[in-house]
Short mmCIF file of C-alpha atoms in Angstrom, two decimals:
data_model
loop_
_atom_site.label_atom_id
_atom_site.label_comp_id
_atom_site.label_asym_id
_atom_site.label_seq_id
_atom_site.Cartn_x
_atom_site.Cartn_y
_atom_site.Cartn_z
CA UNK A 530 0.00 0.00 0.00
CA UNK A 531 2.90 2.45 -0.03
CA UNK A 532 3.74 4.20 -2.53
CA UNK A 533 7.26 5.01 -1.50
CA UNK A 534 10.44 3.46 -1.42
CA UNK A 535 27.32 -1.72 -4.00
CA UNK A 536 26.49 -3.59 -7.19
CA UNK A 537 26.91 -7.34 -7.35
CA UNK A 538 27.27 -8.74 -10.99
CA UNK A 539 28.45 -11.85 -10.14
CA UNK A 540 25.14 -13.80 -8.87
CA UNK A 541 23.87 -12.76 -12.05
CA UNK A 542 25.49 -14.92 -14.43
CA UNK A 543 24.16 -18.31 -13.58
CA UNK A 544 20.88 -17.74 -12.08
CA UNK A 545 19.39 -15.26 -14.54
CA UNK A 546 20.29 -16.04 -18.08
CA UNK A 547 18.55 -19.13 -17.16
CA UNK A 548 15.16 -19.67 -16.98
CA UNK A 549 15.35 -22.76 -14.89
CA UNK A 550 12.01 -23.90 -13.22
CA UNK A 551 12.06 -23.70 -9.06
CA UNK A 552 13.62 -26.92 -7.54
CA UNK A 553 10.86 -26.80 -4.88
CA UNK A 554 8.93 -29.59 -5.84
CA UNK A 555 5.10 -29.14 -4.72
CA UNK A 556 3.56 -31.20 -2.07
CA UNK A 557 0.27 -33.09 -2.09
CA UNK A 558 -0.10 -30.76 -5.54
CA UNK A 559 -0.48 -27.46 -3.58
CA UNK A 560 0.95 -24.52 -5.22
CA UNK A 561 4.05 -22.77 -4.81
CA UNK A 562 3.82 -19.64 -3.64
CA UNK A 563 7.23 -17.35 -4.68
CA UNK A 564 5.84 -13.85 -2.51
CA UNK A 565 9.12 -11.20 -3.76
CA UNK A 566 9.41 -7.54 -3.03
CA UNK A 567 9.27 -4.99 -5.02
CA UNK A 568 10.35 -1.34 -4.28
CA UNK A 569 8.35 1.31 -6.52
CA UNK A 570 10.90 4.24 -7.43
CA UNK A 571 13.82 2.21 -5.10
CA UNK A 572 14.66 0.51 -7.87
CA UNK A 573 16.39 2.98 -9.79
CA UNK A 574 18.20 3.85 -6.77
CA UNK A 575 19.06 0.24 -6.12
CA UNK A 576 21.54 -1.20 -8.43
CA UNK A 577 21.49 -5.03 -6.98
CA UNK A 578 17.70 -4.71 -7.41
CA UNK A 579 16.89 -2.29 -9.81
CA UNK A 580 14.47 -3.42 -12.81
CA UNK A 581 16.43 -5.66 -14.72
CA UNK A 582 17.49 -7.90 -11.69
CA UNK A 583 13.65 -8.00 -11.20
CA UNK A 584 12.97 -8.73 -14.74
CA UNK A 585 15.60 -12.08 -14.53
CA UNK A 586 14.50 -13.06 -11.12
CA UNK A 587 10.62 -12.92 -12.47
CA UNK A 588 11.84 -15.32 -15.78
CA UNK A 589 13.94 -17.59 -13.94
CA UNK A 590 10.37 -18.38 -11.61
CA UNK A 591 8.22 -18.60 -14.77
CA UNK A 592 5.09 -18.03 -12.75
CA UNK A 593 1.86 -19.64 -14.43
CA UNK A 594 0.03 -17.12 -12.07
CA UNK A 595 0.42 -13.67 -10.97
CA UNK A 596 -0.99 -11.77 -8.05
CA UNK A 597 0.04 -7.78 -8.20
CA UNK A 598 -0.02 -4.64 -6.37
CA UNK A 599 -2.52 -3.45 -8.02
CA UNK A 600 -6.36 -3.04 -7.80
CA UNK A 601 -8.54 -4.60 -9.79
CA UNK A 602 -9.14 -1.29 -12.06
CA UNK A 603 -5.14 -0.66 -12.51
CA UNK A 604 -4.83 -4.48 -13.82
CA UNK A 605 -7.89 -4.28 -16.27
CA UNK A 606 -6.06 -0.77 -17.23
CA UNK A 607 -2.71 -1.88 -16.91
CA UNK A 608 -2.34 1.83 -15.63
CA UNK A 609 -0.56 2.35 -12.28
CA UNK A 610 0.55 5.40 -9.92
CA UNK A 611 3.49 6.92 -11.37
CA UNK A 612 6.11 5.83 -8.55
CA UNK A 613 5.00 1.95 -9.26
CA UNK A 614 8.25 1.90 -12.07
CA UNK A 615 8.40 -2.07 -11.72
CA UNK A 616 5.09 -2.27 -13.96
CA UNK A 617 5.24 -0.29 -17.16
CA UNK A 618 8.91 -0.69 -16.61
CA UNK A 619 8.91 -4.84 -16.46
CA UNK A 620 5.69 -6.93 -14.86
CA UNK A 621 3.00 -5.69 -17.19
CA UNK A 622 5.03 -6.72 -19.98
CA UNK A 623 6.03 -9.62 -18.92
CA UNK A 624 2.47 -10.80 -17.97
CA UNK A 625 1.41 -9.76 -21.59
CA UNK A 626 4.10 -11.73 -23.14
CA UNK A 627 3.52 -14.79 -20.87
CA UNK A 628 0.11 -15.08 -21.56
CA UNK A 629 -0.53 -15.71 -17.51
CA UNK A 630 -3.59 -15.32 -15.36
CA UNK A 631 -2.87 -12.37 -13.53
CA UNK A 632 -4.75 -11.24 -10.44
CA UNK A 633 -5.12 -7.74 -8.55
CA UNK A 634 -4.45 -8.31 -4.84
CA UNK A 635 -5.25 -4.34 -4.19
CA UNK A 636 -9.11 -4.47 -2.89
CA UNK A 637 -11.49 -3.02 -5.18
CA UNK A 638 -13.72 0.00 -4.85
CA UNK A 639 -15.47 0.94 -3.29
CA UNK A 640 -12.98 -0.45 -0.11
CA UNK A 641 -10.30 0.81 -1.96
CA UNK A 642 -11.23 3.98 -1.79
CA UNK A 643 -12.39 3.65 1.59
CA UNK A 644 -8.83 2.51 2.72
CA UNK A 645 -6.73 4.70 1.64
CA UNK A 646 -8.83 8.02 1.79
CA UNK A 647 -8.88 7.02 6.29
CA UNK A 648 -5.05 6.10 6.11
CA UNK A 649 -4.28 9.56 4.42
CA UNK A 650 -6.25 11.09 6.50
CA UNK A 651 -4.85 9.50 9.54
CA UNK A 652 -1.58 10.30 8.61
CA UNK A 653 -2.71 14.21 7.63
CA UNK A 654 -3.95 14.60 11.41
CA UNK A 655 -0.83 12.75 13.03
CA UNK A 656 1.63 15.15 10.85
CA UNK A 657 -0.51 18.10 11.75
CA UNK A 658 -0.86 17.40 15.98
CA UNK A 659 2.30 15.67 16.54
CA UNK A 660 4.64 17.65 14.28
CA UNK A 661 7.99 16.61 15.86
CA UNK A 662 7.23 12.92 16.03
CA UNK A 663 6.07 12.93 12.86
CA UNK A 664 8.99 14.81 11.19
CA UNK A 665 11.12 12.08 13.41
CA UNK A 666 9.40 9.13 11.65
CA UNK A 667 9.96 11.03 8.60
CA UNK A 668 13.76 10.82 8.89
CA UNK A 669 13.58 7.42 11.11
CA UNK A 670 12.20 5.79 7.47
CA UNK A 671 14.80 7.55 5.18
CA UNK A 672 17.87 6.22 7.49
CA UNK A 673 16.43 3.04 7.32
CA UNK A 674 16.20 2.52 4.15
CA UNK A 675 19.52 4.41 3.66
CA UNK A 676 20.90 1.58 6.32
CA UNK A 677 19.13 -1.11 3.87
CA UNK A 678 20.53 -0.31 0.59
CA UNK A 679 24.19 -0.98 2.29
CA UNK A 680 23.10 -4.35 4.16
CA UNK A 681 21.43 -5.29 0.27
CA UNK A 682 24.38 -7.22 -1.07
CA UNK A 683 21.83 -9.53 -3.12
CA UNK A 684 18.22 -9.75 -4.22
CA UNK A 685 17.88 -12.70 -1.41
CA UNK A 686 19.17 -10.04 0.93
CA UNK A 687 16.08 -7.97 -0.10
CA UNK A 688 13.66 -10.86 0.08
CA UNK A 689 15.23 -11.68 3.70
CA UNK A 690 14.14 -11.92 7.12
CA UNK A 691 16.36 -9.09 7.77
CA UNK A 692 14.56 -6.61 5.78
CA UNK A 693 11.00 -8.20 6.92
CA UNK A 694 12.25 -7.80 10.72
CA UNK A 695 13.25 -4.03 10.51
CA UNK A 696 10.58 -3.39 8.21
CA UNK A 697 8.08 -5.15 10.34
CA UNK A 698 9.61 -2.74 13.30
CA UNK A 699 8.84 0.20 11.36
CA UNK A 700 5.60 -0.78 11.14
CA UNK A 701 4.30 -1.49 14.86
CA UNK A 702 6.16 2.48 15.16
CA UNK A 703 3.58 3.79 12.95
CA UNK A 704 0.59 1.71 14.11
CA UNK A 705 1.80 3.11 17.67
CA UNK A 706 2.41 6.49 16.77
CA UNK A 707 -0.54 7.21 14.29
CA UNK A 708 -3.42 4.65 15.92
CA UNK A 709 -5.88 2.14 14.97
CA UNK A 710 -7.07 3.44 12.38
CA UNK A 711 -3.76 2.87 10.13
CA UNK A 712 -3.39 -0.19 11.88
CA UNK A 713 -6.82 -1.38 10.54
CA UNK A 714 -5.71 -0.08 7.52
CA UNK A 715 -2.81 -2.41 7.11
CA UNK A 716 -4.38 -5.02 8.46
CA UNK A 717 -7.53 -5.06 6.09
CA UNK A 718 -5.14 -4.19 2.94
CA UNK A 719 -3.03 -8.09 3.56
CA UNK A 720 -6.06 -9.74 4.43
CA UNK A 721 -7.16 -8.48 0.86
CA UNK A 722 -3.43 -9.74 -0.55
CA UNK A 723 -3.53 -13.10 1.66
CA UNK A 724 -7.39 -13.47 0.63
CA UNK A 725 -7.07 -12.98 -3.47
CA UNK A 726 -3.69 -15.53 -3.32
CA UNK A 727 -5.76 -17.80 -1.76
CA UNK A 728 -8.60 -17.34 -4.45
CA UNK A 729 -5.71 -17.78 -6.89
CA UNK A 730 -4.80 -21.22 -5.54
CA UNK A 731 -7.82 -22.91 -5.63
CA UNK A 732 -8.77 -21.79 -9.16
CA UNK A 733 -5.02 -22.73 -10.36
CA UNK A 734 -4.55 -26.00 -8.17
CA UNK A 735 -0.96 -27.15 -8.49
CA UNK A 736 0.18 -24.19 -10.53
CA UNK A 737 3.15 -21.70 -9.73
CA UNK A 738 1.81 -18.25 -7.88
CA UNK A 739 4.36 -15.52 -7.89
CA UNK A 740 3.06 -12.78 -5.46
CA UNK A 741 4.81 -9.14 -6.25
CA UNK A 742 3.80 -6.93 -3.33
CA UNK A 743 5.65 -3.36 -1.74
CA UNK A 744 8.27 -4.35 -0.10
CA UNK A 745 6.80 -2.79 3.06
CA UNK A 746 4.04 -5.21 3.08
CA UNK A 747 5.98 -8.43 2.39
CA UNK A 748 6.76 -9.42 6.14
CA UNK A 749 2.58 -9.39 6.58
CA UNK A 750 1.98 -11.14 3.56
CA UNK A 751 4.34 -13.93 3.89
CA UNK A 752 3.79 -14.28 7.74
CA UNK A 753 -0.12 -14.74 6.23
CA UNK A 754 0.92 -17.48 4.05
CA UNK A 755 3.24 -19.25 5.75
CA UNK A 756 0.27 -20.43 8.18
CA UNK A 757 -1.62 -21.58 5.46
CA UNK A 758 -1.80 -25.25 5.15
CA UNK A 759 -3.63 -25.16 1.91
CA UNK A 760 -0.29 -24.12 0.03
CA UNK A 761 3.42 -24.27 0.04
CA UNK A 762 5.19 -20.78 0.95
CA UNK A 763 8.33 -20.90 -1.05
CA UNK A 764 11.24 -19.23 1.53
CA UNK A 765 12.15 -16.95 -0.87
CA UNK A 766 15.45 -15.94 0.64
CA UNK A 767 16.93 -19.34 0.07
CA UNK A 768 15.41 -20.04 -3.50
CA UNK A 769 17.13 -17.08 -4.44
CA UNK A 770 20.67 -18.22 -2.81
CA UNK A 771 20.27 -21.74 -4.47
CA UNK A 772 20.35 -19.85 -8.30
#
């Protein structure tokens, strides 16, 4: 849901001129579910994960089914808000030239609408009464990320527990600093991801999902999945390491 957001060549060369299929090997024929970050404008400012990487790492999981960061309007579309690079740039391309099912994991309106319009507005009153705190969270997320793009040696390191942890940190800050009603926000916003994956699932049974989500919603998503019995939650860290 936001809308914000060292080069290593060498990983490169034998994981993504390939297009080798995952060695997971489904269980019980549930799908695989590959849930990887994206990072809106980041990517031009982050060279070991800026859209090409993205583009190999998408090829080399040749998804038979797509669930975006998008709503269902954006997909039908295939318009998006200006920062979201990663899809003009590489995913709605590539789910034109696969041929996929592709779903939007956004909600649609009018809860979209709905969503968004209370979280800016939460956000408007928590910048405008608590000026200091909020101009500390302000710089609080920009050395973050900052510390981030140095600890981001590899796209696994972007996809790690790592970034989930200290982005999952920054999250119980806000939802303590600017109240419920971001915190419902959030909350109703993966349930809407988690829910739509599921959907996915059971009309693809056995096929590949690849899940591309903000990379500031990835630790809810995949902490979603992962107690999910009816699928298998690729650890997308370690897929990535074993290219």
């Amino acid at each position: 849901m936001k809308y914000t957001f060292l080069p290593v060549v060498f990983i490169l060369g034998s994981l993504f001129f390939m297009q080798a299929l995952p060695e997971e090997t489904p269980v019980n024929n549930k799908n695989e579910v590959f849930v990887l970050a994206t990072l809106y404008s980041r990517h031009n400012s982050t060279p070991v994960y800026n859209l090409d990487t993205l583009k190999k790492i998408i090829n080399a999981i040749a998804p038979q089914v797509f669930v975006l960061d998008v709503n269902p309007k954006e997909l039908k579309e295939q318009k998006v808000y200006p920062s979201k690079i990663e899809y003009p740039g590489v995913i709605f391309p590539l789910v034109n030239e696969m041929q996929r099912p592709a779903y939007a994991a956004e909600p649609p309106e009018p809860v979209f609408t709905e969503i968004v319009q209370a979280v800016i507005k939460a956000h408007k009153e928590f910048d405008s009464t608590q000026a200091d705190a909020s101009r500390s969270l302000q710089r609080y997320t920009g050395s973050l990320f900052n510390v981030l793009k140095i600890v981001w040696q590899t796209p696994a390191d972007v996809n790690g527990p790592r970034t989930d942890k200290a982005l999952a940190g920054k999250r119980a800050l806000e939802d303590q600093l600017i109240g419920p009603v971001d915190m419902d926000g959030d909350r109703r916003w993966t349930q809407n991801i988690v829910n739509v994956t599921l959907q996915a699932a059971k009309a693809h049974p056995g096929k590949r999902i690849l899940v591309l989500i903000g990379i500031e919603n990835c630790h809810g998503v995949r902490a979603a999945l992962r107690a999910q019995n009816s699928i298998q939650l690729v650890d997308m860290e370690q897929w990535l390491r074993r290219q």
